[in-house]
Structure formats: C-alpha cells, structure tokens
Short mmCIF file of C-alpha atoms and ligand atoms in Angstrom, two decimals:
data_model
loop_
_atom_site.label_atom_id
_atom_site.label_comp_id
_atom_site.label_asym_id
_atom_site.label_seq_id
_atom_site.Cartn_x
_atom_site.Cartn_y
_atom_site.Cartn_z
CA MET A 1 -70.89 -8.38 -5.49
CA LYS A 2 -67.77 -9.63 -3.66
CA THR A 3 -66.67 -12.90 -5.27
CA VAL A 4 -65.58 -16.01 -3.32
CA SER A 5 -62.07 -17.37 -3.68
CA ILE A 6 -60.64 -20.60 -2.59
CA ALA A 7 -56.85 -21.19 -2.81
CA ILE A 8 -55.31 -24.55 -3.02
CA ASP A 9 -51.52 -24.58 -2.87
CA GLY A 10 -49.04 -27.45 -2.60
CA PRO A 11 -46.28 -29.40 -4.43
CA SER A 12 -46.70 -31.17 -7.63
CA GLY A 13 -48.76 -34.39 -7.61
CA ALA A 14 -50.54 -33.62 -4.26
CA GLY A 15 -53.83 -34.08 -6.13
CA LYS A 16 -54.40 -30.23 -6.44
CA SER A 17 -55.72 -30.01 -9.90
CA SER A 18 -58.09 -32.98 -9.71
CA LEU A 19 -59.38 -32.14 -6.35
CA ALA A 20 -59.76 -28.36 -7.17
CA LYS A 21 -61.50 -29.18 -10.36
CA ALA A 22 -64.03 -31.57 -8.69
CA LEU A 23 -64.64 -29.01 -5.83
CA ALA A 24 -65.21 -26.26 -8.29
CA ARG A 25 -67.73 -28.39 -10.31
CA GLU A 26 -69.63 -29.13 -7.05
CA LEU A 27 -69.62 -25.34 -6.05
CA GLY A 28 -70.32 -24.05 -9.43
CA PHE A 29 -67.08 -22.14 -9.39
CA ILE A 30 -64.51 -21.44 -12.05
CA TYR A 31 -61.47 -23.74 -11.61
CA VAL A 32 -58.21 -21.84 -12.35
CA ASP A 33 -55.20 -23.85 -12.96
CA THR A 34 -52.37 -21.43 -12.61
CA GLY A 35 -49.66 -24.10 -13.18
CA ALA A 36 -50.84 -24.02 -16.94
CA LEU A 37 -50.09 -20.43 -17.22
CA TYR A 38 -46.57 -21.01 -16.36
CA ARG A 39 -46.37 -24.18 -18.44
CA SER A 40 -47.49 -22.11 -21.41
CA VAL A 41 -44.54 -19.71 -20.90
CA GLY A 42 -42.28 -22.59 -20.59
CA TYR A 43 -43.71 -24.15 -23.59
CA GLN A 44 -43.13 -21.04 -25.65
CA VAL A 45 -39.47 -20.80 -24.57
CA LEU A 46 -38.83 -24.39 -25.68
CA LYS A 47 -40.62 -23.96 -28.92
CA ARG A 48 -38.39 -20.88 -29.81
CA GLY A 49 -35.28 -23.07 -28.94
CA GLY A 50 -34.50 -20.76 -25.97
CA ASP A 51 -32.75 -21.82 -22.75
CA GLN A 52 -35.49 -21.78 -19.94
CA SER A 53 -33.16 -20.61 -17.27
CA ASP A 54 -31.84 -17.71 -19.47
CA SER A 55 -33.91 -14.79 -17.78
CA ALA A 56 -32.90 -12.26 -20.45
CA PHE A 57 -34.03 -14.63 -23.19
CA VAL A 58 -37.44 -15.50 -21.34
CA LYS A 59 -37.96 -11.62 -20.55
CA LYS A 60 -37.52 -10.47 -24.10
CA LEU A 61 -40.15 -12.91 -25.24
CA LEU A 62 -42.96 -11.85 -22.61
CA PRO A 63 -44.16 -8.68 -24.58
CA ASN A 64 -44.81 -10.89 -27.60
CA LEU A 65 -46.91 -13.29 -25.62
CA LYS A 66 -50.82 -12.90 -25.21
CA VAL A 67 -51.76 -15.24 -22.56
CA GLU A 68 -55.45 -15.91 -22.04
CA LEU A 69 -57.75 -18.22 -20.09
CA LYS A 70 -60.89 -19.31 -21.48
CA TYR A 71 -63.60 -21.68 -20.32
CA ILE A 72 -65.08 -23.97 -22.75
CA ASP A 73 -67.87 -26.21 -21.74
CA GLY A 74 -66.61 -25.54 -18.12
CA ASN A 75 -63.11 -26.40 -18.65
CA GLN A 76 -60.18 -24.14 -18.58
CA ARG A 77 -58.14 -23.75 -21.91
CA VAL A 78 -54.93 -21.63 -22.19
CA PHE A 79 -54.23 -19.60 -25.22
CA VAL A 80 -51.16 -18.20 -26.38
CA ASN A 81 -51.23 -15.55 -29.17
CA ASN A 82 -54.67 -17.21 -30.04
CA GLN A 83 -53.44 -20.77 -30.11
CA ASP A 84 -54.92 -23.30 -27.81
CA VAL A 85 -51.89 -24.74 -26.00
CA SER A 86 -53.63 -26.73 -23.33
CA ASP A 87 -52.83 -30.17 -24.52
CA MET A 88 -49.18 -29.55 -25.46
CA ILE A 89 -48.18 -28.28 -22.06
CA ARG A 90 -48.42 -31.48 -20.16
CA THR A 91 -45.11 -33.14 -21.06
CA PRO A 92 -42.41 -33.76 -18.60
CA GLU A 93 -40.04 -31.49 -20.65
CA VAL A 94 -42.62 -28.55 -20.34
CA SER A 95 -42.99 -29.37 -16.61
CA MET A 96 -39.38 -28.61 -16.13
CA ALA A 97 -39.42 -25.63 -18.26
CA ALA A 98 -42.37 -24.23 -16.25
CA SER A 99 -40.47 -24.70 -13.07
CA ALA A 100 -37.51 -22.96 -14.49
CA VAL A 101 -39.31 -19.98 -15.84
CA SER A 102 -41.57 -19.67 -12.71
CA ALA A 103 -38.35 -18.67 -10.78
CA ILE A 104 -37.96 -15.67 -13.01
CA PRO A 105 -39.69 -12.57 -11.10
CA ALA A 106 -40.80 -11.10 -14.62
CA VAL A 107 -42.57 -14.16 -15.46
CA ARG A 108 -44.50 -13.95 -12.25
CA GLU A 109 -45.33 -10.49 -12.62
CA PHE A 110 -46.51 -11.05 -16.08
CA LEU A 111 -48.91 -13.75 -15.06
CA PHE A 112 -50.11 -11.81 -11.93
CA ASP A 113 -52.85 -9.67 -13.17
CA LEU A 114 -54.43 -12.35 -15.33
CA GLN A 115 -54.81 -14.53 -12.05
CA ARG A 116 -56.07 -11.54 -9.97
CA GLU A 117 -58.48 -10.47 -12.40
CA THR A 118 -60.00 -13.79 -12.86
CA ALA A 119 -60.67 -14.09 -9.19
CA LYS A 120 -62.01 -10.64 -9.11
CA LYS A 121 -64.73 -11.44 -11.67
CA ASN A 122 -65.45 -15.02 -10.76
CA ASN A 123 -66.01 -17.34 -7.93
CA VAL A 124 -62.96 -19.37 -8.19
CA VAL A 125 -61.03 -22.48 -6.99
CA MET A 126 -57.47 -21.41 -7.93
CA ASP A 127 -54.63 -23.77 -7.56
CA GLY A 128 -50.92 -23.17 -7.67
CA ARG A 129 -47.90 -22.59 -5.31
CA ASP A 130 -48.31 -19.07 -4.22
CA ILE A 131 -51.93 -18.48 -4.40
CA GLY A 132 -52.78 -18.15 -0.52
CA THR A 133 -49.30 -16.30 -0.09
CA VAL A 134 -49.03 -13.97 -2.94
CA VAL A 135 -51.82 -13.88 -5.61
CA LEU A 136 -54.82 -13.98 -3.32
CA PRO A 137 -53.52 -13.23 0.23
CA ASP A 138 -57.29 -12.34 1.40
CA ALA A 139 -58.74 -15.71 -0.13
CA ASP A 140 -61.75 -16.64 1.78
CA ILE A 141 -60.47 -20.32 2.26
CA LYS A 142 -56.90 -21.64 1.88
CA ILE A 143 -55.86 -25.23 1.68
CA PHE A 144 -52.42 -26.55 1.54
CA LEU A 145 -52.45 -29.98 0.00
CA THR A 146 -49.48 -32.28 0.40
CA ALA A 147 -48.57 -36.05 0.20
CA SER A 148 -45.25 -38.03 0.34
CA PRO A 149 -42.96 -37.68 -2.59
CA GLU A 150 -43.37 -41.39 -3.47
CA GLU A 151 -47.13 -41.26 -3.45
CA ARG A 152 -46.97 -37.89 -5.56
CA ALA A 153 -44.58 -39.54 -8.20
CA ARG A 154 -46.79 -42.60 -8.37
CA ARG A 155 -49.77 -40.37 -9.10
CA ARG A 156 -47.96 -38.35 -11.74
CA PHE A 157 -46.52 -41.49 -13.37
CA ARG A 158 -49.99 -42.86 -13.78
CA GLU A 159 -51.35 -39.62 -15.28
CA LEU A 160 -48.77 -39.45 -17.72
CA LYS A 161 -49.22 -43.27 -18.64
CA GLU A 162 -53.08 -42.50 -19.25
CA LYS A 163 -52.04 -39.57 -21.59
CA GLY A 164 -49.76 -41.97 -23.45
CA ILE A 165 -46.75 -39.90 -22.44
CA GLU A 166 -43.56 -42.13 -22.12
CA ALA A 167 -41.49 -41.87 -18.86
CA SER A 168 -40.01 -44.20 -16.20
CA PHE A 169 -41.05 -44.04 -12.63
CA GLU A 170 -37.57 -43.21 -11.44
CA ASP A 171 -37.42 -40.32 -13.70
CA VAL A 172 -40.76 -38.95 -12.46
CA LEU A 173 -39.69 -39.29 -8.84
CA THR A 174 -36.22 -37.72 -9.66
CA ASP A 175 -37.93 -34.87 -11.54
CA MET A 176 -40.57 -34.37 -8.76
CA ILE A 177 -37.97 -34.25 -6.03
CA LYS A 178 -35.99 -31.50 -7.97
CA ARG A 179 -39.01 -29.68 -8.87
CA ASP A 180 -40.06 -29.52 -5.40
CA TYR A 181 -36.63 -28.36 -4.16
CA ASP A 182 -36.50 -25.67 -6.92
CA ASP A 183 -40.15 -24.53 -6.28
CA ALA A 184 -39.64 -24.29 -2.48
CA ASN A 185 -36.14 -22.65 -2.72
CA ARG A 186 -36.63 -20.01 -5.14
CA GLN A 187 -36.22 -16.32 -4.29
CA THR A 188 -39.58 -15.06 -5.69
CA ALA A 189 -42.84 -16.63 -4.24
CA PRO A 190 -41.49 -19.88 -3.21
CA LEU A 191 -43.80 -22.73 -2.49
CA ARG A 192 -44.84 -22.38 1.17
CA LYS A 193 -47.98 -22.86 3.22
CA ALA A 194 -49.77 -19.60 4.12
CA GLU A 195 -50.16 -19.12 7.89
CA ASP A 196 -53.78 -19.24 7.63
CA ALA A 197 -54.04 -22.31 5.29
CA ILE A 198 -55.30 -25.55 6.39
CA THR A 199 -52.97 -28.53 5.64
CA VAL A 200 -54.57 -31.64 4.10
CA ASP A 201 -52.17 -34.75 3.61
CA THR A 202 -53.55 -36.88 0.92
CA THR A 203 -51.12 -39.68 1.44
CA GLY A 204 -53.03 -43.09 1.43
CA ASN A 205 -56.27 -41.46 0.76
CA THR A 206 -58.44 -42.21 -2.13
CA PHE A 207 -59.57 -39.33 -4.31
CA GLU A 208 -63.11 -39.48 -2.80
CA GLN A 209 -61.69 -39.47 0.88
CA SER A 210 -59.57 -36.43 -0.09
CA LEU A 211 -62.57 -34.58 -1.77
CA GLU A 212 -64.72 -35.43 1.23
CA ILE A 213 -62.16 -33.88 3.70
CA ILE A 214 -61.90 -30.71 1.37
CA LYS A 215 -65.44 -30.34 0.92
CA GLN A 216 -66.22 -30.34 4.65
CA ILE A 217 -63.54 -27.71 5.28
CA VAL A 218 -65.07 -25.54 2.59
CA GLN A 219 -68.57 -26.05 3.80
CA GLU A 220 -67.64 -25.13 7.38
CA ARG A 221 -65.89 -22.06 6.30
CA LEU A 222 -68.77 -20.97 3.83
CA ASN A 223 -71.25 -21.59 6.70
CA GLU A 224 -69.20 -19.54 9.13
CA ARG A 225 -69.06 -16.73 6.54
CA SER A 226 -72.66 -16.46 5.76
CA GLY A 227 -73.46 -16.80 9.61
CA SER A 228 -71.16 -13.71 10.37
O1 LIG B 301 -48.81 -27.31 -11.11
P1 LIG B 301 -47.90 -27.56 -12.30
O2 LIG B 301 -47.18 -28.85 -12.11
O3 LIG B 301 -48.78 -27.55 -13.45
O4 LIG B 301 -47.02 -26.24 -12.22
C1 LIG B 301 -45.88 -26.18 -13.25
C2 LIG B 301 -44.85 -25.41 -12.49
O5 LIG B 301 -45.20 -24.11 -12.49
C3 LIG B 301 -44.32 -25.71 -11.12
O6 LIG B 301 -43.09 -26.47 -11.10
C4 LIG B 301 -44.08 -24.50 -10.52
C5 LIG B 301 -44.86 -23.42 -11.30
N1 LIG B 301 -46.08 -22.77 -10.70
C6 LIG B 301 -45.68 -21.66 -9.93
O7 LIG B 301 -44.63 -21.32 -9.72
N2 LIG B 301 -46.58 -20.96 -9.27
C7 LIG B 301 -47.94 -21.24 -9.50
N3 LIG B 301 -48.99 -20.46 -8.83
C8 LIG B 301 -48.18 -22.50 -10.18
C9 LIG B 301 -47.23 -23.24 -10.83
#
C-alpha cells in the first residue's frame, strides 16, 4: 500500500520538531527527525577528536558508522553502532558540528537511503532542511515553517535551559544566524522552500495556534487526496 509522507522543512528553531511530533501523534504517523541523523554523525566526529569541516576525515569515518532509527514507545531514538546517542546530540557543540558535516555531500548520500526507506515503509511526518526538495520530492504534503531569527533563538534558548544546557542568549542567536547562513548557502541540498510547499510563519504564534494551522492544511490536503 502506498504510504503518506508529510515533509516539514525550515530553519532551526522554527518549531519543526515539536510541531511535526504533535502532528505525527495526531495522525498516528511516525515522526522522523532527520536533523538527529546529521547530529549523530557530527557527534561521532567530535568524539573521535576530528575536525568537523575536514571532509576527508569525516568521509573515512562513514563506513564504520551504522546509523539506525528505532521507535521506542512511539519516540524516535538514534543508534550509532548499537549505542543510543539520542540524548547526547542536543548540545550547542553538536549543533554546529551537525551543520558542518551536513555540508559534505558524502554525508548526505550516506544518510539518504535510511530516510527514503523509512518513508517508503511508514506513514511519516519527516522534518529537516531538504525533505520536500531532495529526500521526498513527491511528498503528499510539504510545509515550509519559518519564524524571525530572534523568535527562533528565544525558543532554542528556552529549550536548552529546560534541558539544563548552559548557553547565553547572544551566543544562541549568533549560532542560529551562522547556522541559517551556512545551511542556506551550502552547495549540496541547501535549505530552501520547495516550489509546491506551503509557507507557515510561526512568529508570534503560540504552539497551539501553529499546530492548528498545520492541521488544517494537512486535513484539507488529505481530504482532497481521498476525494480525487
Ligand atoms: O534540525 P536540527 O537543528 O537538528 O539539524 C541539525 C543540522 O543538520 C542543521 O544545522 C542542518 C542539518 N540538517 C540538514 O542539513 N538536513 C536535514 N534534512 C536536517 C538537518
């Protein structure tokens, strides 16, 4: 049976992961956080003391990495060489390392099949930067989520604080702006809106308001699909 794919792309802090997760739960779909895959590679590079922008070093590492996605109690966990790394990949250092390794084409290729296969086998809400443009260009519904940099930095700052990770707001904002720039300007699969994606700007919205907007878009599209 053909599965349903919902692609949610956008810059960091736009609310992709929390909204995608809530949407997936409502629909009974699997939530696939593709950023976690890039983070798991970035984490391995840091762990082995490598330079995250040294593509030769990173490339050599890839054949020794077995990256897997598992769903435990409905939550995604990322395993690298049988170790659950899901919790240690959330630090600001790993964010920067993930952004750096994600610019290396070999890393994108390495993670491509896992993402594609997961969507082939399951109904998914998949979030990332290139889902609607590269990974699932035929996704049934594409949403491009965005918000102002200040608002996105505020949200990320709050998230880090809740997790007990130390950071200053200024550093979070500076990192966010740098990461946006790098993600949008890299040669391979840069962050950009797919032509057929619907833009949702979450600036000033509560989480519930944004979720409502997205749910409406998805319901309309799914109704159109089942009617056609
Ligand atoms: O969504 P996130 O912050 O966890 O993503 C971490 C980094 O991974 C981000 O800076 C860019 C990269 N990324 C990507 O290049 N493509 C994706 N589909 C997802 C993330």
